[in-house]
Tab-separated table of C-alpha atoms and ligand atoms in Angstrom:
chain	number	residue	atom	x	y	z
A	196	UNK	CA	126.912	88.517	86.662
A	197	UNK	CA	125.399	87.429	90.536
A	198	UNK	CA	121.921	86.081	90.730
A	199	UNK	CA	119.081	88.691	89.918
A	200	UNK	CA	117.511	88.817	93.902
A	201	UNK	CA	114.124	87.420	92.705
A	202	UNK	CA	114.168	84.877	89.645
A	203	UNK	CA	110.330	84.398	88.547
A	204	UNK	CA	110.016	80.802	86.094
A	205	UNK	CA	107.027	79.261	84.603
A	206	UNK	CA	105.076	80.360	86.842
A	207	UNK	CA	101.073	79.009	86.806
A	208	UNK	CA	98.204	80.060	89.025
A	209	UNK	CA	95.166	81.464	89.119
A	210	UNK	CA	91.615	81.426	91.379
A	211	UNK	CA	90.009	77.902	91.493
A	212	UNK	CA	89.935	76.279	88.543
A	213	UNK	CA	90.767	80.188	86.399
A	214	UNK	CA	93.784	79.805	84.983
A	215	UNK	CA	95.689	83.742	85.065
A	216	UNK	CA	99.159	82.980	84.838
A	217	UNK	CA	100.496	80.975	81.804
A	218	UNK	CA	104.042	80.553	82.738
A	219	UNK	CA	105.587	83.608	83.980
A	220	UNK	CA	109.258	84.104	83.721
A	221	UNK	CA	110.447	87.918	85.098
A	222	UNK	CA	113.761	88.663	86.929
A	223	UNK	CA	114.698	91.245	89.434
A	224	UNK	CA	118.064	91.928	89.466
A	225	UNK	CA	119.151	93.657	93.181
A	226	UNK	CA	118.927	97.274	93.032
A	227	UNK	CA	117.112	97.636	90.391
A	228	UNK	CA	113.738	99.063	89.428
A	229	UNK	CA	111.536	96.722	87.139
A	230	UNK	CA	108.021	97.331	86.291
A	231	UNK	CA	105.646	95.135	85.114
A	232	UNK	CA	102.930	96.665	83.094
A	233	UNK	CA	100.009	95.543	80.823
A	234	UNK	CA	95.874	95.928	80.237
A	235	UNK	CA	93.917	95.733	82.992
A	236	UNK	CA	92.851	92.245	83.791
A	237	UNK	CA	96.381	90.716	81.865
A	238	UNK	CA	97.761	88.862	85.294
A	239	UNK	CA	99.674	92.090	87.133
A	240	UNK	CA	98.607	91.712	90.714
A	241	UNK	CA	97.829	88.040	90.017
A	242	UNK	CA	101.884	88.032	89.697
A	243	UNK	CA	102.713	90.064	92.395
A	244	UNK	CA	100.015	87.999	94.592
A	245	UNK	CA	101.752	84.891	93.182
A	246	UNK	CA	105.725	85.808	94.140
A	247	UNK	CA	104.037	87.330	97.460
A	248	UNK	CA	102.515	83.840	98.926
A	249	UNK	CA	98.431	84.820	99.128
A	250	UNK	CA	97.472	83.552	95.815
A	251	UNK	CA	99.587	79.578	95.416
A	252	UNK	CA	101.429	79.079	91.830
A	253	UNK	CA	100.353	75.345	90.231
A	254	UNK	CA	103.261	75.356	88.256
A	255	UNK	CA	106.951	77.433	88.063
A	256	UNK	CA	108.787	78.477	91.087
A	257	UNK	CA	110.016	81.549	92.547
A	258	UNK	CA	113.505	82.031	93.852
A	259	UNK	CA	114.449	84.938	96.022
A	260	UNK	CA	118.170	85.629	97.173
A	261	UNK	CA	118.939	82.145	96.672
A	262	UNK	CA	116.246	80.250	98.587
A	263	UNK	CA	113.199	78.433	96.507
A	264	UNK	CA	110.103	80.513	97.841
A	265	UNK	CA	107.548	79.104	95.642
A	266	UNK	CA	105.234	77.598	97.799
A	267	UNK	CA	105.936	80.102	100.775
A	268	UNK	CA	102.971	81.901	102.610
A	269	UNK	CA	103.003	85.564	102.462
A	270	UNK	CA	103.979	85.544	106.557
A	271	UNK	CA	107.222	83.194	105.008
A	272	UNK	CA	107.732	85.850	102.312
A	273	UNK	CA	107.773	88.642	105.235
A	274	UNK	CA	110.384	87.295	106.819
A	275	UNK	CA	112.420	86.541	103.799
A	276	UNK	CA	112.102	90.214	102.985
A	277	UNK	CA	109.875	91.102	100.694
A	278	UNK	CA	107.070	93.432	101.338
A	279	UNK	CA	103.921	94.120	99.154
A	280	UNK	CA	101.813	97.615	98.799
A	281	UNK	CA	98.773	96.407	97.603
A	282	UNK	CA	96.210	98.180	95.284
A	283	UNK	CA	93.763	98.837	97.706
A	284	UNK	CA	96.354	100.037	99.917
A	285	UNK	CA	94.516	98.215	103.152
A	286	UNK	CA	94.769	101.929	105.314
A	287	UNK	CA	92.683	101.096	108.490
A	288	UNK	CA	90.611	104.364	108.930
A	289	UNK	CA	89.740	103.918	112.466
A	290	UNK	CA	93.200	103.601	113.415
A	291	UNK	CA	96.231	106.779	113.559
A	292	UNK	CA	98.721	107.153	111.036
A	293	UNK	CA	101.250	105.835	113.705
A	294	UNK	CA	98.836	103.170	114.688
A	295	UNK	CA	98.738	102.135	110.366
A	296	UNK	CA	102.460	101.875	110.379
A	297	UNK	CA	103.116	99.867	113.458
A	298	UNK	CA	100.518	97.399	111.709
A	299	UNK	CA	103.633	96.612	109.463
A	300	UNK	CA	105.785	95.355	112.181
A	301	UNK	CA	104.017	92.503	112.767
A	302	UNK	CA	105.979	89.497	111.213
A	303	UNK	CA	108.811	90.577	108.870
A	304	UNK	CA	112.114	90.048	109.231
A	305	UNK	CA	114.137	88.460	112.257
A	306	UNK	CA	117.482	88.613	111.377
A	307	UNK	CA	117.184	92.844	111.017
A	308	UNK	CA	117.237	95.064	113.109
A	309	UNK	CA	113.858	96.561	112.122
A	310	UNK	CA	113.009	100.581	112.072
A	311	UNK	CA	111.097	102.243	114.685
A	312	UNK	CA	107.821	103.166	113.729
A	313	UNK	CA	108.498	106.861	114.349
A	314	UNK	CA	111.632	107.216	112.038
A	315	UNK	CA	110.057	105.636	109.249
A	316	UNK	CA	107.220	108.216	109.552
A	317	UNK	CA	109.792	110.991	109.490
A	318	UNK	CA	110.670	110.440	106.729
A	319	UNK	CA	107.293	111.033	104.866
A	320	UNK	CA	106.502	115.050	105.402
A	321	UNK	CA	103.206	114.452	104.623
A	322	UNK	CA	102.823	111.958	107.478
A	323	UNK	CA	104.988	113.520	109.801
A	324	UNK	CA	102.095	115.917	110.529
A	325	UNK	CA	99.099	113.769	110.540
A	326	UNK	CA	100.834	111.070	112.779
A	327	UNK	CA	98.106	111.120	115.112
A	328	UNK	CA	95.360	111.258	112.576
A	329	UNK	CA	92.864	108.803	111.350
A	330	UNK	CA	93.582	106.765	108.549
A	331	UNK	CA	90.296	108.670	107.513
A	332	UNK	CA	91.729	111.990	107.581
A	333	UNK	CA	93.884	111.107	104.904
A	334	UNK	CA	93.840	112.058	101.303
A	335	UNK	CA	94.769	109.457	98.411
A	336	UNK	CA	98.449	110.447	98.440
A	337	UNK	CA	98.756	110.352	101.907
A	338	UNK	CA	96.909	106.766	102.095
A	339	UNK	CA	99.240	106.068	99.806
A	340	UNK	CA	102.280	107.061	101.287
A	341	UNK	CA	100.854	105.196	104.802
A	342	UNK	CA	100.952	101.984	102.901
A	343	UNK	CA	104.616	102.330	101.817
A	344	UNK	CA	105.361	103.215	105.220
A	345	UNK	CA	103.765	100.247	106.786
A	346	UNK	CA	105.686	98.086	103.794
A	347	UNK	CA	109.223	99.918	104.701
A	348	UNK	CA	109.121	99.040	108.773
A	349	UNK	CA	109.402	95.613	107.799
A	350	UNK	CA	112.956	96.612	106.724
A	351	UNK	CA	112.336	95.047	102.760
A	352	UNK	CA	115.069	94.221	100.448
A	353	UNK	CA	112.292	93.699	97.341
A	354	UNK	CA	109.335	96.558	97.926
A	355	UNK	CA	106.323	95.128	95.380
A	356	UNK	CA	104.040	98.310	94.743
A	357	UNK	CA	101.094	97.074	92.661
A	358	UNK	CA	99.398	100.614	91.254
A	359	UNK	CA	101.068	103.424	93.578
A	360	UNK	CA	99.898	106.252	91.620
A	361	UNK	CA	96.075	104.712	90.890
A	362	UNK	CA	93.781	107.525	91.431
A	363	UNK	CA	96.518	110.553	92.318
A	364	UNK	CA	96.950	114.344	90.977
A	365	UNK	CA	99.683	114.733	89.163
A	366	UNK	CA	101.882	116.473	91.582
A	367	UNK	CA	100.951	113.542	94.015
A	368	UNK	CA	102.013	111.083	90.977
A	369	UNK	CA	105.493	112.462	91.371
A	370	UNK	CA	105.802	112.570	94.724
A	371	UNK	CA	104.994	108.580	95.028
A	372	UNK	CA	107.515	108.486	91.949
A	373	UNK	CA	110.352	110.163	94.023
A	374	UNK	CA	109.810	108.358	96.882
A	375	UNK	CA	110.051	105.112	94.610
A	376	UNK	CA	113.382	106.399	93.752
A	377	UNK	CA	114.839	107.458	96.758
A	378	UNK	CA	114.226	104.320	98.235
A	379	UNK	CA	116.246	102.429	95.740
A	380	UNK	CA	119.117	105.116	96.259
A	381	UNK	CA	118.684	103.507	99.730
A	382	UNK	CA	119.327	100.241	98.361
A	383	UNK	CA	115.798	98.792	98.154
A	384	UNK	CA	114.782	96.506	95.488
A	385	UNK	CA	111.866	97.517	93.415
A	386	UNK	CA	109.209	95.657	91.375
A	387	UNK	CA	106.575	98.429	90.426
A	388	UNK	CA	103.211	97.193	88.204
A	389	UNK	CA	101.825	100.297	86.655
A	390	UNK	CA	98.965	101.324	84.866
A	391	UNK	CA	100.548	104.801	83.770
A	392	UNK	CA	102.874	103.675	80.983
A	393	UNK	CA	104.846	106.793	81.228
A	394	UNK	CA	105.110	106.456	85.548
A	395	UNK	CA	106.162	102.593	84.864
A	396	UNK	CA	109.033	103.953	81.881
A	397	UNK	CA	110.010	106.987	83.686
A	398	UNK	CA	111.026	105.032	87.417
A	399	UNK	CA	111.995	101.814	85.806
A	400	UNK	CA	115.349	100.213	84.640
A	401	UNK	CA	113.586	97.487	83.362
A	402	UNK	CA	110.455	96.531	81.977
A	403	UNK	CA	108.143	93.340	81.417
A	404	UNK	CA	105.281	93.800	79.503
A	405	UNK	CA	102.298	91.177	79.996
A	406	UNK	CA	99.281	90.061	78.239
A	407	UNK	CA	96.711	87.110	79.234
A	408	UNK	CA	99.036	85.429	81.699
A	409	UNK	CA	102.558	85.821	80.135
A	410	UNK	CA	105.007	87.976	79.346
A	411	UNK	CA	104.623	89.392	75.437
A	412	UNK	CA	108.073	91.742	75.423
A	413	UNK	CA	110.685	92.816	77.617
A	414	UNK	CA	113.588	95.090	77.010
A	415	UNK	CA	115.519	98.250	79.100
A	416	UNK	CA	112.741	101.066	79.855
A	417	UNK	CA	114.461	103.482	77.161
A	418	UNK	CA	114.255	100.697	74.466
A	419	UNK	CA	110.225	100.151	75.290
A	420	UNK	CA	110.083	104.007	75.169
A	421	UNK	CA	111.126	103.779	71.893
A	422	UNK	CA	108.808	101.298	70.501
A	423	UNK	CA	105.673	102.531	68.796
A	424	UNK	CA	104.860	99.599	67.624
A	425	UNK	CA	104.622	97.607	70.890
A	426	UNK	CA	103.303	100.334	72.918
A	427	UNK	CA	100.559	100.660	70.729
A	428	UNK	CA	99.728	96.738	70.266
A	429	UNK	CA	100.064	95.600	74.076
A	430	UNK	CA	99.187	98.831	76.022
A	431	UNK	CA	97.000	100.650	73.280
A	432	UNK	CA	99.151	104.051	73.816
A	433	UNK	CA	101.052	106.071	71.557
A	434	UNK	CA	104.257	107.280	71.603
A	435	UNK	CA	105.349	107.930	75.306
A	436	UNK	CA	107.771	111.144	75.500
B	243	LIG	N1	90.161	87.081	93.713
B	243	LIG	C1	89.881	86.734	92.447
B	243	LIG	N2	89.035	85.719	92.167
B	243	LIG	C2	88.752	85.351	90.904
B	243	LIG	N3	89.271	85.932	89.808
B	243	LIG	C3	90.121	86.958	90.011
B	243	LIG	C4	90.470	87.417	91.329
B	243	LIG	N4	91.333	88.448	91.218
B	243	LIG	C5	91.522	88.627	89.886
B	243	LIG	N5	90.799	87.740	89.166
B	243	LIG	C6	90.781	87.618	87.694
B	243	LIG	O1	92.100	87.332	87.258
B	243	LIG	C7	92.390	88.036	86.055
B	243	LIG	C8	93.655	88.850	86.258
B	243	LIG	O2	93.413	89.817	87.263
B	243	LIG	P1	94.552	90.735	87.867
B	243	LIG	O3	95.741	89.919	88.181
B	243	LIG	O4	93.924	91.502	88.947
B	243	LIG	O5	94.892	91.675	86.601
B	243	LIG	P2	95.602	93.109	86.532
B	243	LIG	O6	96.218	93.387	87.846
B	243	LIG	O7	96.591	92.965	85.412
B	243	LIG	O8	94.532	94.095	86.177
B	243	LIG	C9	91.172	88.867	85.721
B	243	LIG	O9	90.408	88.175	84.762
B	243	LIG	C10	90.443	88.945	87.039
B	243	LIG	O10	89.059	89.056	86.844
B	244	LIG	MG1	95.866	94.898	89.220
């Protein structure tokens, strides 16, 4: 078996002298889906802030596609490929939708040829329309579907989503969910955190549960699915269909 494309180990950190991580291990094998899930407050976007460069590990390292990352800066990240949607999402609402997007090409990648602003936008009907909007203008899908676009003009090989579907309708839920997937059809890496157990099971190969800074249980998305028992003790749900 190759190298999973991002190889999380040990990995410490946390804000001043707060401890959040307590030795993470996680791997992302390419193509895949993985989710991270767990309680609010258990590490999640500490991890993803972690791999990503803005919050810096104390212990562990990271290694992405064969180069040690661990004490990269989120600009460094960029241009290794790997892009971050973050849970606030970060749309500018004084700005167009086009405007949003072309935020994303700043930095990134050198050695792609990165996608025009325009295609990217295409391909998001409910952009498409509002590409001369405000970021104001937008409803929660939509803002949420901005961010991914700003994320995907970097041209990412590992897409970090930390809570896509926060907030949504349900119809909007499974519109961020098939976008999700059709951009790992397209060959994008994927490493979703989820607070919607069934969201995080459904998209996901793979799945890493966390509590207070580690990871408690891992196992293929079907095999969580099917376990009551840790379900109910890490993530305080019941059975997931
Ligand atoms: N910027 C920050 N400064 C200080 N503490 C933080 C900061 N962000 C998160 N924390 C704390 O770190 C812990 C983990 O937070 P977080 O990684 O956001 O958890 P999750 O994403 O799983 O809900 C929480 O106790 C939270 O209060
Ligand atoms: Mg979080």
């Amino acid at each position: 078996m190759s190298d999973p494309l991002l190889s999380v180990r040990g990995l410490v950190s946390g804000y001043g002298s707060t401890r959040v991580l307590q030795g993470v291990d996680i791997d992302v094998p390419s193509g895949s889906v993985v989710t991270l899930i767990g309680r609010n407050g258990v590490g999640k976007t500490t991890t993803l802030r972690t791999i990503h460069g803005s919050v810096a590990p104390t212990e562990g390292s990271v290694m992405f596609d064969g180069t040690d990352i661990t004490d990269y800066s989120p600009e460094q990240t960029a241009r290794e490929g790997i892009a971050l949607v973050p849970e606030d999402r970060r749309v500018f609402p004084g700005l167009t939708v086009r405007e949003n997007v072309e935020i994303g090409r700043i930095g990134g990648r050198r050695d792609t040829t990165k996608p025009a602003v325009e295609e990217i936008i295409s391909e998001f009907e409910n952009l498409r329309r509002h590409r001369e909007s405000n970021g104001s203008a937008l409803s929660g899908g939509e803002q949420q579907m901005l961010a991914i676009a700003r994320a995907l003009v970097s041209a990412p090989d590992l897409l970090m989503l930390d809570e896509p579907t926060e907030g949504l309708a349900p119809s909007i839920v499974q519109q961020v969910q098939r976008k999700i997937a059709s951009l790992n059809d397209e060959g994008v890496t994927i490493l979703l955190v989820e607070q919607n157990v069934q969201v995080a099971l459904d998209t996901a190969d793979y799945v890493y549960i966390l509590d207070k800074g580690q990871v408690v249980h891992e196992g293929s998305a079907d095999d969580v699915a099917a376990n009551d028992d840790v379900l109910d003790r890490y993530l305080g749900v019941s059975a997931v269909e």
